[in-house]
């Protein structure tokens, strides 16, 4: 099997998951038809797993996510973000699921008990042939059969109205995939371009309304906007007018009050952690210093100690 190479989309997925974990609960509700309230605690587990290959070599596999939600009952989830469907996806899902189950396996009185996570795939692109559900079937010794389904969420299928009505803000950075096939048309046609930008103005306004009402923190809002820019930078790298047009709508100047608001929201994390997050969001060292009271030298040291280039 070919080596799995991380893409900017994987990085955006993980950033949203780890820095804005509350956004994953509506996603789980949508994929698995769960009914979490959104106030549950999300617990993360190591993404690195080591798998023994048929040639005896031990290989590291890094999942996109492995987390649990403290509900009734507690459940563990595994979601992979995939930009394009490929035939190796089911094989990788089984490898990951089996290793996640084995990592938490329990042996008692000669019996090994493993619990597979609820697993799903988030496809950013899909075709008419992309299934809504994939299935792993295991033939057991003695003729027994075990099988489990892996639901597929197709990000391209969700309109802005569905995203906001269902609380699927996690999908906003990936919404641009639904327009990818028309980039060349947008570049040529001013009317179509205005329609695209109007749609993103609506998204920006609704995010602002959620933040103003207190239903979304300023930090999460800024992260969604910044991650949207990261996806846009990669997917529209050959379409300058689309890239710059959408960026002009979703970006904009970072205001001083936003830095102060984010500091207040993240104060429990400590000033250093807040500064780290603000670096990810492209605040300037001066803005970070003013908000956190860290010196410019301390912020520069934090930049050098952490690799913030992966999402640039």
mmCIF file of C-alpha atoms in Angstrom:
data_model
loop_
_atom_site.group_PDB
_atom_site.id
_atom_site.type_symbol
_atom_site.label_atom_id
_atom_site.label_comp_id
_atom_site.label_asym_id
_atom_site.label_seq_id
_atom_site.Cartn_x
_atom_site.Cartn_y
_atom_site.Cartn_z
ATOM 1 C CA UNK A 1 0.000 0.000 0.000
ATOM 2 C CA UNK A 2 1.314 3.437 -0.855
ATOM 3 C CA UNK A 3 2.444 5.688 1.955
ATOM 4 C CA UNK A 4 -0.233 8.028 3.286
ATOM 5 C CA UNK A 5 0.772 11.672 2.884
ATOM 6 C CA UNK A 6 -0.890 14.326 5.012
ATOM 7 C CA UNK A 7 -2.486 17.213 3.143
ATOM 8 C CA UNK A 8 -3.421 20.723 4.293
ATOM 9 C CA UNK A 9 -6.983 19.402 4.551
ATOM 10 C CA UNK A 10 -5.912 16.807 7.128
ATOM 11 C CA UNK A 11 -4.196 19.560 9.088
ATOM 12 C CA UNK A 12 -7.291 21.766 9.001
ATOM 13 C CA UNK A 13 -9.464 18.841 10.112
ATOM 14 C CA UNK A 14 -7.203 18.136 13.087
ATOM 15 C CA UNK A 15 -6.907 21.798 14.036
ATOM 16 C CA UNK A 16 -10.697 22.149 14.136
ATOM 17 C CA UNK A 17 -11.034 18.933 16.092
ATOM 18 C CA UNK A 18 -8.418 19.760 18.704
ATOM 19 C CA UNK A 19 -8.855 23.528 19.065
ATOM 20 C CA UNK A 20 -12.645 23.712 18.556
ATOM 21 C CA UNK A 21 -13.735 20.343 19.931
ATOM 22 C CA UNK A 22 -17.310 21.484 20.591
ATOM 23 C CA UNK A 23 -17.855 21.640 16.814
ATOM 24 C CA UNK A 24 -17.414 17.888 16.468
ATOM 25 C CA UNK A 25 -20.505 17.017 18.537
ATOM 26 C CA UNK A 26 -23.067 18.213 15.933
ATOM 27 C CA UNK A 27 -20.964 16.388 13.318
ATOM 28 C CA UNK A 28 -21.262 13.151 15.322
ATOM 29 C CA UNK A 29 -25.010 13.725 15.711
ATOM 30 C CA UNK A 30 -25.356 14.087 11.935
ATOM 31 C CA UNK A 31 -23.205 11.105 10.989
ATOM 32 C CA UNK A 32 -24.349 8.602 13.604
ATOM 33 C CA UNK A 33 -27.885 9.901 14.233
ATOM 34 C CA UNK A 34 -26.913 10.558 17.842
ATOM 35 C CA UNK A 35 -28.630 13.062 20.112
ATOM 36 C CA UNK A 36 -25.883 14.732 22.127
ATOM 37 C CA UNK A 37 -26.847 18.091 23.602
ATOM 38 C CA UNK A 38 -23.507 19.724 22.772
ATOM 39 C CA UNK A 39 -22.507 20.151 26.414
ATOM 40 C CA UNK A 40 -20.772 16.782 26.682
ATOM 41 C CA UNK A 41 -17.031 16.413 27.295
ATOM 42 C CA UNK A 42 -14.905 15.310 24.343
ATOM 43 C CA UNK A 43 -11.863 13.211 25.265
ATOM 44 C CA UNK A 44 -9.011 12.666 22.818
ATOM 45 C CA UNK A 45 -6.799 9.608 22.471
ATOM 46 C CA UNK A 46 -3.439 9.117 20.752
ATOM 47 C CA UNK A 47 -3.636 9.165 16.960
ATOM 48 C CA UNK A 48 -0.427 7.173 16.481
ATOM 49 C CA UNK A 49 -0.747 3.404 16.161
ATOM 50 C CA UNK A 50 1.846 0.790 15.241
ATOM 51 C CA UNK A 51 0.790 -2.054 12.978
ATOM 52 C CA UNK A 52 2.793 -5.176 12.137
ATOM 53 C CA UNK A 53 2.900 -5.745 8.392
ATOM 54 C CA UNK A 54 2.890 -9.092 6.634
ATOM 55 C CA UNK A 55 6.634 -8.711 6.074
ATOM 56 C CA UNK A 56 7.206 -8.393 9.827
ATOM 57 C CA UNK A 57 7.950 -4.683 9.654
ATOM 58 C CA UNK A 58 6.265 -2.425 12.200
ATOM 59 C CA UNK A 59 4.588 0.558 10.554
ATOM 60 C CA UNK A 60 3.200 3.673 12.118
ATOM 61 C CA UNK A 61 -0.333 4.680 11.189
ATOM 62 C CA UNK A 62 -1.661 8.084 12.193
ATOM 63 C CA UNK A 63 -5.434 8.395 12.319
ATOM 64 C CA UNK A 64 -7.147 11.717 11.693
ATOM 65 C CA UNK A 65 -9.098 11.414 14.924
ATOM 66 C CA UNK A 66 -9.787 9.136 17.843
ATOM 67 C CA UNK A 67 -11.976 10.586 20.583
ATOM 68 C CA UNK A 68 -14.686 9.735 23.058
ATOM 69 C CA UNK A 69 -17.809 11.594 24.135
ATOM 70 C CA UNK A 70 -18.958 11.389 27.742
ATOM 71 C CA UNK A 71 -22.625 10.654 27.310
ATOM 72 C CA UNK A 72 -24.945 7.845 28.307
ATOM 73 C CA UNK A 73 -23.311 5.552 27.462
ATOM 74 C CA UNK A 74 -19.722 6.641 26.811
ATOM 75 C CA UNK A 75 -18.774 6.005 23.176
ATOM 76 C CA UNK A 76 -15.509 6.128 21.282
ATOM 77 C CA UNK A 77 -15.372 7.530 17.739
ATOM 78 C CA UNK A 78 -12.970 7.388 14.819
ATOM 79 C CA UNK A 79 -13.470 9.752 11.861
ATOM 80 C CA UNK A 80 -11.166 10.028 8.867
ATOM 81 C CA UNK A 81 -11.113 13.074 6.576
ATOM 82 C CA UNK A 82 -10.490 12.145 2.942
ATOM 83 C CA UNK A 83 -10.289 14.620 0.080
ATOM 84 C CA UNK A 84 -11.026 12.054 -2.646
ATOM 85 C CA UNK A 85 -12.474 8.543 -2.556
ATOM 86 C CA UNK A 86 -10.008 5.740 -3.175
ATOM 87 C CA UNK A 87 -10.103 1.954 -2.998
ATOM 88 C CA UNK A 88 -7.692 1.735 -0.069
ATOM 89 C CA UNK A 89 -9.984 3.612 2.328
ATOM 90 C CA UNK A 90 -11.798 0.538 3.679
ATOM 91 C CA UNK A 91 -8.527 -1.291 4.269
ATOM 92 C CA UNK A 92 -7.100 1.649 6.194
ATOM 93 C CA UNK A 93 -10.308 2.039 8.208
ATOM 94 C CA UNK A 94 -10.162 -1.596 9.295
ATOM 95 C CA UNK A 95 -6.481 -1.302 10.201
ATOM 96 C CA UNK A 96 -7.146 1.809 12.276
ATOM 97 C CA UNK A 97 -10.312 0.459 13.911
ATOM 98 C CA UNK A 98 -8.686 -2.833 14.843
ATOM 99 C CA UNK A 99 -5.666 -1.092 16.360
ATOM 100 C CA UNK A 100 -7.836 1.392 18.301
ATOM 101 C CA UNK A 101 -9.829 -1.564 19.657
ATOM 102 C CA UNK A 102 -6.702 -3.551 20.467
ATOM 103 C CA UNK A 103 -5.048 -0.624 22.258
ATOM 104 C CA UNK A 104 -7.901 -0.691 24.796
ATOM 105 C CA UNK A 105 -8.359 -4.470 24.745
ATOM 106 C CA UNK A 106 -8.881 -6.389 27.979
ATOM 107 C CA UNK A 107 -7.750 -9.935 28.702
ATOM 108 C CA UNK A 108 -9.426 -11.898 31.464
ATOM 109 C CA UNK A 109 -9.577 -15.659 32.021
ATOM 110 C CA UNK A 110 -8.184 -16.392 28.585
ATOM 111 C CA UNK A 111 -10.633 -14.069 26.831
ATOM 112 C CA UNK A 112 -9.563 -10.989 24.884
ATOM 113 C CA UNK A 113 -12.329 -8.393 24.591
ATOM 114 C CA UNK A 114 -11.951 -5.613 22.051
ATOM 115 C CA UNK A 115 -14.456 -2.837 21.397
ATOM 116 C CA UNK A 116 -14.407 -1.282 17.960
ATOM 117 C CA UNK A 117 -15.106 2.470 17.760
ATOM 118 C CA UNK A 118 -17.993 3.991 15.865
ATOM 119 C CA UNK A 119 -16.226 4.914 12.630
ATOM 120 C CA UNK A 120 -17.015 7.182 9.705
ATOM 121 C CA UNK A 121 -15.391 8.897 6.735
ATOM 122 C CA UNK A 122 -15.786 12.569 5.870
ATOM 123 C CA UNK A 123 -15.356 12.869 2.094
ATOM 124 C CA UNK A 124 -14.581 16.384 0.882
ATOM 125 C CA UNK A 125 -15.119 15.332 -2.736
ATOM 126 C CA UNK A 126 -17.516 12.692 -3.917
ATOM 127 C CA UNK A 127 -18.817 11.146 -7.127
ATOM 128 C CA UNK A 128 -22.189 9.653 -7.979
ATOM 129 C CA UNK A 129 -20.631 6.256 -7.291
ATOM 130 C CA UNK A 130 -19.418 7.203 -3.802
ATOM 131 C CA UNK A 131 -21.459 5.081 -1.368
ATOM 132 C CA UNK A 132 -23.367 6.514 1.578
ATOM 133 C CA UNK A 133 -22.258 3.570 3.720
ATOM 134 C CA UNK A 134 -19.241 1.279 3.490
ATOM 135 C CA UNK A 135 -19.225 -2.131 5.169
ATOM 136 C CA UNK A 136 -16.509 -4.293 6.667
ATOM 137 C CA UNK A 137 -17.425 -7.981 6.812
ATOM 138 C CA UNK A 138 -15.341 -10.450 8.821
ATOM 139 C CA UNK A 139 -15.621 -14.201 8.283
ATOM 140 C CA UNK A 140 -14.947 -15.948 11.579
ATOM 141 C CA UNK A 141 -13.573 -19.444 12.189
ATOM 142 C CA UNK A 142 -16.358 -21.993 12.171
ATOM 143 C CA UNK A 143 -18.420 -20.111 9.623
ATOM 144 C CA UNK A 144 -19.521 -17.196 11.769
ATOM 145 C CA UNK A 145 -19.852 -13.751 10.305
ATOM 146 C CA UNK A 146 -19.365 -10.290 11.812
ATOM 147 C CA UNK A 147 -19.956 -7.023 9.994
ATOM 148 C CA UNK A 148 -20.151 -3.315 10.762
ATOM 149 C CA UNK A 149 -21.035 -0.261 8.724
ATOM 150 C CA UNK A 150 -18.943 2.855 8.211
ATOM 151 C CA UNK A 151 -21.204 5.806 7.320
ATOM 152 C CA UNK A 152 -19.951 8.384 4.837
ATOM 153 C CA UNK A 153 -20.550 12.127 5.208
ATOM 154 C CA UNK A 154 -20.235 14.015 1.918
ATOM 155 C CA UNK A 155 -19.265 17.609 2.653
ATOM 156 C CA UNK A 156 -20.077 18.780 -0.892
ATOM 157 C CA UNK A 157 -23.752 17.930 -0.411
ATOM 158 C CA UNK A 158 -24.396 20.467 2.371
ATOM 159 C CA UNK A 159 -25.662 23.948 1.549
ATOM 160 C CA UNK A 160 -24.873 26.908 3.852
ATOM 161 C CA UNK A 161 -28.484 26.793 5.063
ATOM 162 C CA UNK A 162 -28.137 23.128 6.106
ATOM 163 C CA UNK A 163 -24.770 23.801 7.708
ATOM 164 C CA UNK A 164 -26.183 26.495 9.968
ATOM 165 C CA UNK A 165 -29.565 24.883 10.643
ATOM 166 C CA UNK A 166 -27.866 21.666 11.769
ATOM 167 C CA UNK A 167 -24.994 23.390 13.574
ATOM 168 C CA UNK A 168 -22.419 21.787 11.268
ATOM 169 C CA UNK A 169 -19.977 24.683 11.514
ATOM 170 C CA UNK A 170 -17.155 22.145 11.344
ATOM 171 C CA UNK A 171 -17.902 21.884 7.595
ATOM 172 C CA UNK A 172 -17.566 25.595 6.785
ATOM 173 C CA UNK A 173 -13.823 25.523 5.926
ATOM 174 C CA UNK A 174 -14.560 22.668 3.502
ATOM 175 C CA UNK A 175 -17.629 24.255 1.891
ATOM 176 C CA UNK A 176 -15.504 25.635 -0.958
ATOM 177 C CA UNK A 177 -15.259 22.052 -2.301
ATOM 178 C CA UNK A 178 -18.889 22.332 -3.427
ATOM 179 C CA UNK A 179 -17.792 25.104 -5.828
ATOM 180 C CA UNK A 180 -14.530 23.550 -7.035
ATOM 181 C CA UNK A 181 -15.887 22.282 -10.370
ATOM 182 C CA UNK A 182 -16.999 25.834 -11.304
ATOM 183 C CA UNK A 183 -13.847 27.780 -10.445
ATOM 184 C CA UNK A 184 -13.042 28.395 -14.124
ATOM 185 C CA UNK A 185 -16.581 29.696 -14.724
ATOM 186 C CA UNK A 186 -16.340 32.067 -11.757
ATOM 187 C CA UNK A 187 -13.070 33.411 -13.121
ATOM 188 C CA UNK A 188 -14.740 34.279 -16.457
ATOM 189 C CA UNK A 189 -18.220 35.384 -15.370
ATOM 190 C CA UNK A 190 -18.651 38.418 -13.092
ATOM 191 C CA UNK A 191 -22.261 37.516 -12.293
ATOM 192 C CA UNK A 192 -21.336 34.037 -11.130
ATOM 193 C CA UNK A 193 -18.453 35.451 -9.110
ATOM 194 C CA UNK A 194 -20.794 37.900 -7.374
ATOM 195 C CA UNK A 195 -23.065 34.994 -6.489
ATOM 196 C CA UNK A 196 -20.161 33.079 -4.930
ATOM 197 C CA UNK A 197 -19.020 36.091 -2.928
ATOM 198 C CA UNK A 198 -22.586 36.817 -1.803
ATOM 199 C CA UNK A 199 -22.856 33.289 -0.470
ATOM 200 C CA UNK A 200 -19.670 33.741 1.546
ATOM 201 C CA UNK A 201 -20.800 37.134 2.800
ATOM 202 C CA UNK A 202 -23.855 35.347 4.183
ATOM 203 C CA UNK A 203 -21.645 32.757 5.887
ATOM 204 C CA UNK A 204 -19.441 35.476 7.376
ATOM 205 C CA UNK A 205 -22.478 37.438 8.622
ATOM 206 C CA UNK A 206 -24.071 34.391 10.250
ATOM 207 C CA UNK A 207 -20.834 33.517 12.023
ATOM 208 C CA UNK A 208 -20.716 37.085 13.300
ATOM 209 C CA UNK A 209 -24.296 36.865 14.555
ATOM 210 C CA UNK A 210 -23.524 33.643 16.427
ATOM 211 C CA UNK A 211 -20.487 35.266 18.054
ATOM 212 C CA UNK A 212 -22.398 38.419 18.999
ATOM 213 C CA UNK A 213 -25.176 36.352 20.582
ATOM 214 C CA UNK A 214 -22.689 34.320 22.622
ATOM 215 C CA UNK A 215 -23.514 31.026 20.911
ATOM 216 C CA UNK A 216 -20.037 30.940 19.392
ATOM 217 C CA UNK A 217 -16.831 32.188 20.957
ATOM 218 C CA UNK A 218 -14.687 34.720 19.148
ATOM 219 C CA UNK A 219 -11.818 32.234 19.174
ATOM 220 C CA UNK A 220 -13.860 29.502 17.442
ATOM 221 C CA UNK A 221 -15.218 32.024 14.925
ATOM 222 C CA UNK A 222 -11.711 33.235 14.063
ATOM 223 C CA UNK A 223 -10.453 29.649 13.784
ATOM 224 C CA UNK A 224 -13.242 28.732 11.346
ATOM 225 C CA UNK A 225 -12.387 31.774 9.227
ATOM 226 C CA UNK A 226 -8.658 31.098 9.321
ATOM 227 C CA UNK A 227 -9.072 27.401 8.486
ATOM 228 C CA UNK A 228 -11.364 28.387 5.594
ATOM 229 C CA UNK A 229 -8.486 30.466 4.273
ATOM 230 C CA UNK A 230 -6.057 27.540 4.603
ATOM 231 C CA UNK A 231 -8.323 25.293 2.537
ATOM 232 C CA UNK A 232 -8.939 28.056 -0.002
ATOM 233 C CA UNK A 233 -5.200 28.706 -0.396
ATOM 234 C CA UNK A 234 -4.641 25.116 -1.457
ATOM 235 C CA UNK A 235 -7.758 24.263 -3.455
ATOM 236 C CA UNK A 236 -7.850 27.537 -5.444
ATOM 237 C CA UNK A 237 -4.116 28.029 -5.851
ATOM 238 C CA UNK A 238 -4.526 28.158 -9.673
ATOM 239 C CA UNK A 239 -7.576 30.448 -9.590
ATOM 240 C CA UNK A 240 -6.433 33.834 -8.366
ATOM 241 C CA UNK A 241 -9.738 35.695 -8.659
ATOM 242 C CA UNK A 242 -11.662 33.034 -6.739
ATOM 243 C CA UNK A 243 -8.989 32.810 -4.062
ATOM 244 C CA UNK A 244 -8.616 36.529 -3.514
ATOM 245 C CA UNK A 245 -12.340 37.215 -3.788
ATOM 246 C CA UNK A 246 -13.410 34.701 -1.153
ATOM 247 C CA UNK A 247 -10.460 35.655 1.039
ATOM 248 C CA UNK A 248 -11.486 39.316 0.938
ATOM 249 C CA UNK A 249 -14.900 38.305 2.287
ATOM 250 C CA UNK A 250 -13.886 35.715 4.882
ATOM 251 C CA UNK A 251 -10.673 37.395 5.986
ATOM 252 C CA UNK A 252 -10.461 41.022 6.880
ATOM 253 C CA UNK A 253 -8.434 42.944 9.404
ATOM 254 C CA UNK A 254 -7.902 41.495 12.865
ATOM 255 C CA UNK A 255 -9.295 44.030 15.296
ATOM 256 C CA UNK A 256 -7.789 44.752 18.684
ATOM 257 C CA UNK A 257 -11.000 43.854 20.528
ATOM 258 C CA UNK A 258 -10.882 40.362 18.985
ATOM 259 C CA UNK A 259 -7.473 39.760 20.517
ATOM 260 C CA UNK A 260 -8.758 40.848 23.927
ATOM 261 C CA UNK A 261 -11.887 38.729 23.587
ATOM 262 C CA UNK A 262 -9.869 35.657 22.656
ATOM 263 C CA UNK A 263 -7.557 36.260 25.615
ATOM 264 C CA UNK A 264 -10.533 36.407 28.007
ATOM 265 C CA UNK A 265 -11.982 33.220 26.518
ATOM 266 C CA UNK A 266 -8.683 31.392 26.767
ATOM 267 C CA UNK A 267 -7.458 32.722 30.106
ATOM 268 C CA UNK A 268 -7.965 29.320 31.743
ATOM 269 C CA UNK A 269 -5.458 27.915 29.258
ATOM 270 C CA UNK A 270 -2.767 30.318 30.386
ATOM 271 C CA UNK A 271 -1.197 33.169 28.483
ATOM 272 C CA UNK A 272 1.376 31.008 26.723
ATOM 273 C CA UNK A 273 -1.252 28.633 25.330
ATOM 274 C CA UNK A 274 -3.418 31.576 24.305
ATOM 275 C CA UNK A 275 -0.404 33.125 22.538
ATOM 276 C CA UNK A 276 0.216 29.822 20.744
ATOM 277 C CA UNK A 277 -3.353 29.744 19.475
ATOM 278 C CA UNK A 278 -3.182 33.351 18.375
ATOM 279 C CA UNK A 279 -0.023 32.552 16.408
ATOM 280 C CA UNK A 280 -1.944 29.809 14.592
ATOM 281 C CA UNK A 281 -4.591 32.421 13.738
ATOM 282 C CA UNK A 282 -1.944 34.777 12.278
ATOM 283 C CA UNK A 283 -2.183 37.536 14.884
ATOM 284 C CA UNK A 284 0.902 39.743 14.815
ATOM 285 C CA UNK A 285 3.460 39.501 17.653
ATOM 286 C CA UNK A 286 2.483 43.026 18.691
ATOM 287 C CA UNK A 287 -1.213 42.111 18.960
ATOM 288 C CA UNK A 288 -0.346 38.970 20.925
ATOM 289 C CA UNK A 289 1.932 40.900 23.249
ATOM 290 C CA UNK A 290 -0.730 43.532 23.904
ATOM 291 C CA UNK A 291 -3.382 40.897 24.601
ATOM 292 C CA UNK A 292 -1.300 38.482 26.706
ATOM 293 C CA UNK A 293 1.323 40.823 28.203
ATOM 294 C CA UNK A 294 4.055 38.452 27.016
ATOM 295 C CA UNK A 295 7.171 40.165 25.713
ATOM 296 C CA UNK A 296 8.026 40.123 22.010
ATOM 297 C CA UNK A 297 11.081 38.007 22.836
ATOM 298 C CA UNK A 298 8.873 35.455 24.619
ATOM 299 C CA UNK A 299 6.537 35.315 21.641
ATOM 300 C CA UNK A 300 9.438 34.898 19.223
ATOM 301 C CA UNK A 301 10.757 32.057 21.383
ATOM 302 C CA UNK A 302 7.314 30.438 21.272
ATOM 303 C CA UNK A 303 7.281 30.698 17.471
ATOM 304 C CA UNK A 304 10.669 29.038 17.202
ATOM 305 C CA UNK A 305 9.762 26.283 19.675
ATOM 306 C CA UNK A 306 6.616 25.354 17.757
ATOM 307 C CA UNK A 307 6.200 24.620 14.064
ATOM 308 C CA UNK A 308 3.416 26.857 12.790
ATOM 309 C CA UNK A 309 4.386 26.366 9.172
ATOM 310 C CA UNK A 310 2.293 23.239 8.586
ATOM 311 C CA UNK A 311 -0.879 25.203 7.920
ATOM 312 C CA UNK A 312 0.682 28.145 6.089
#
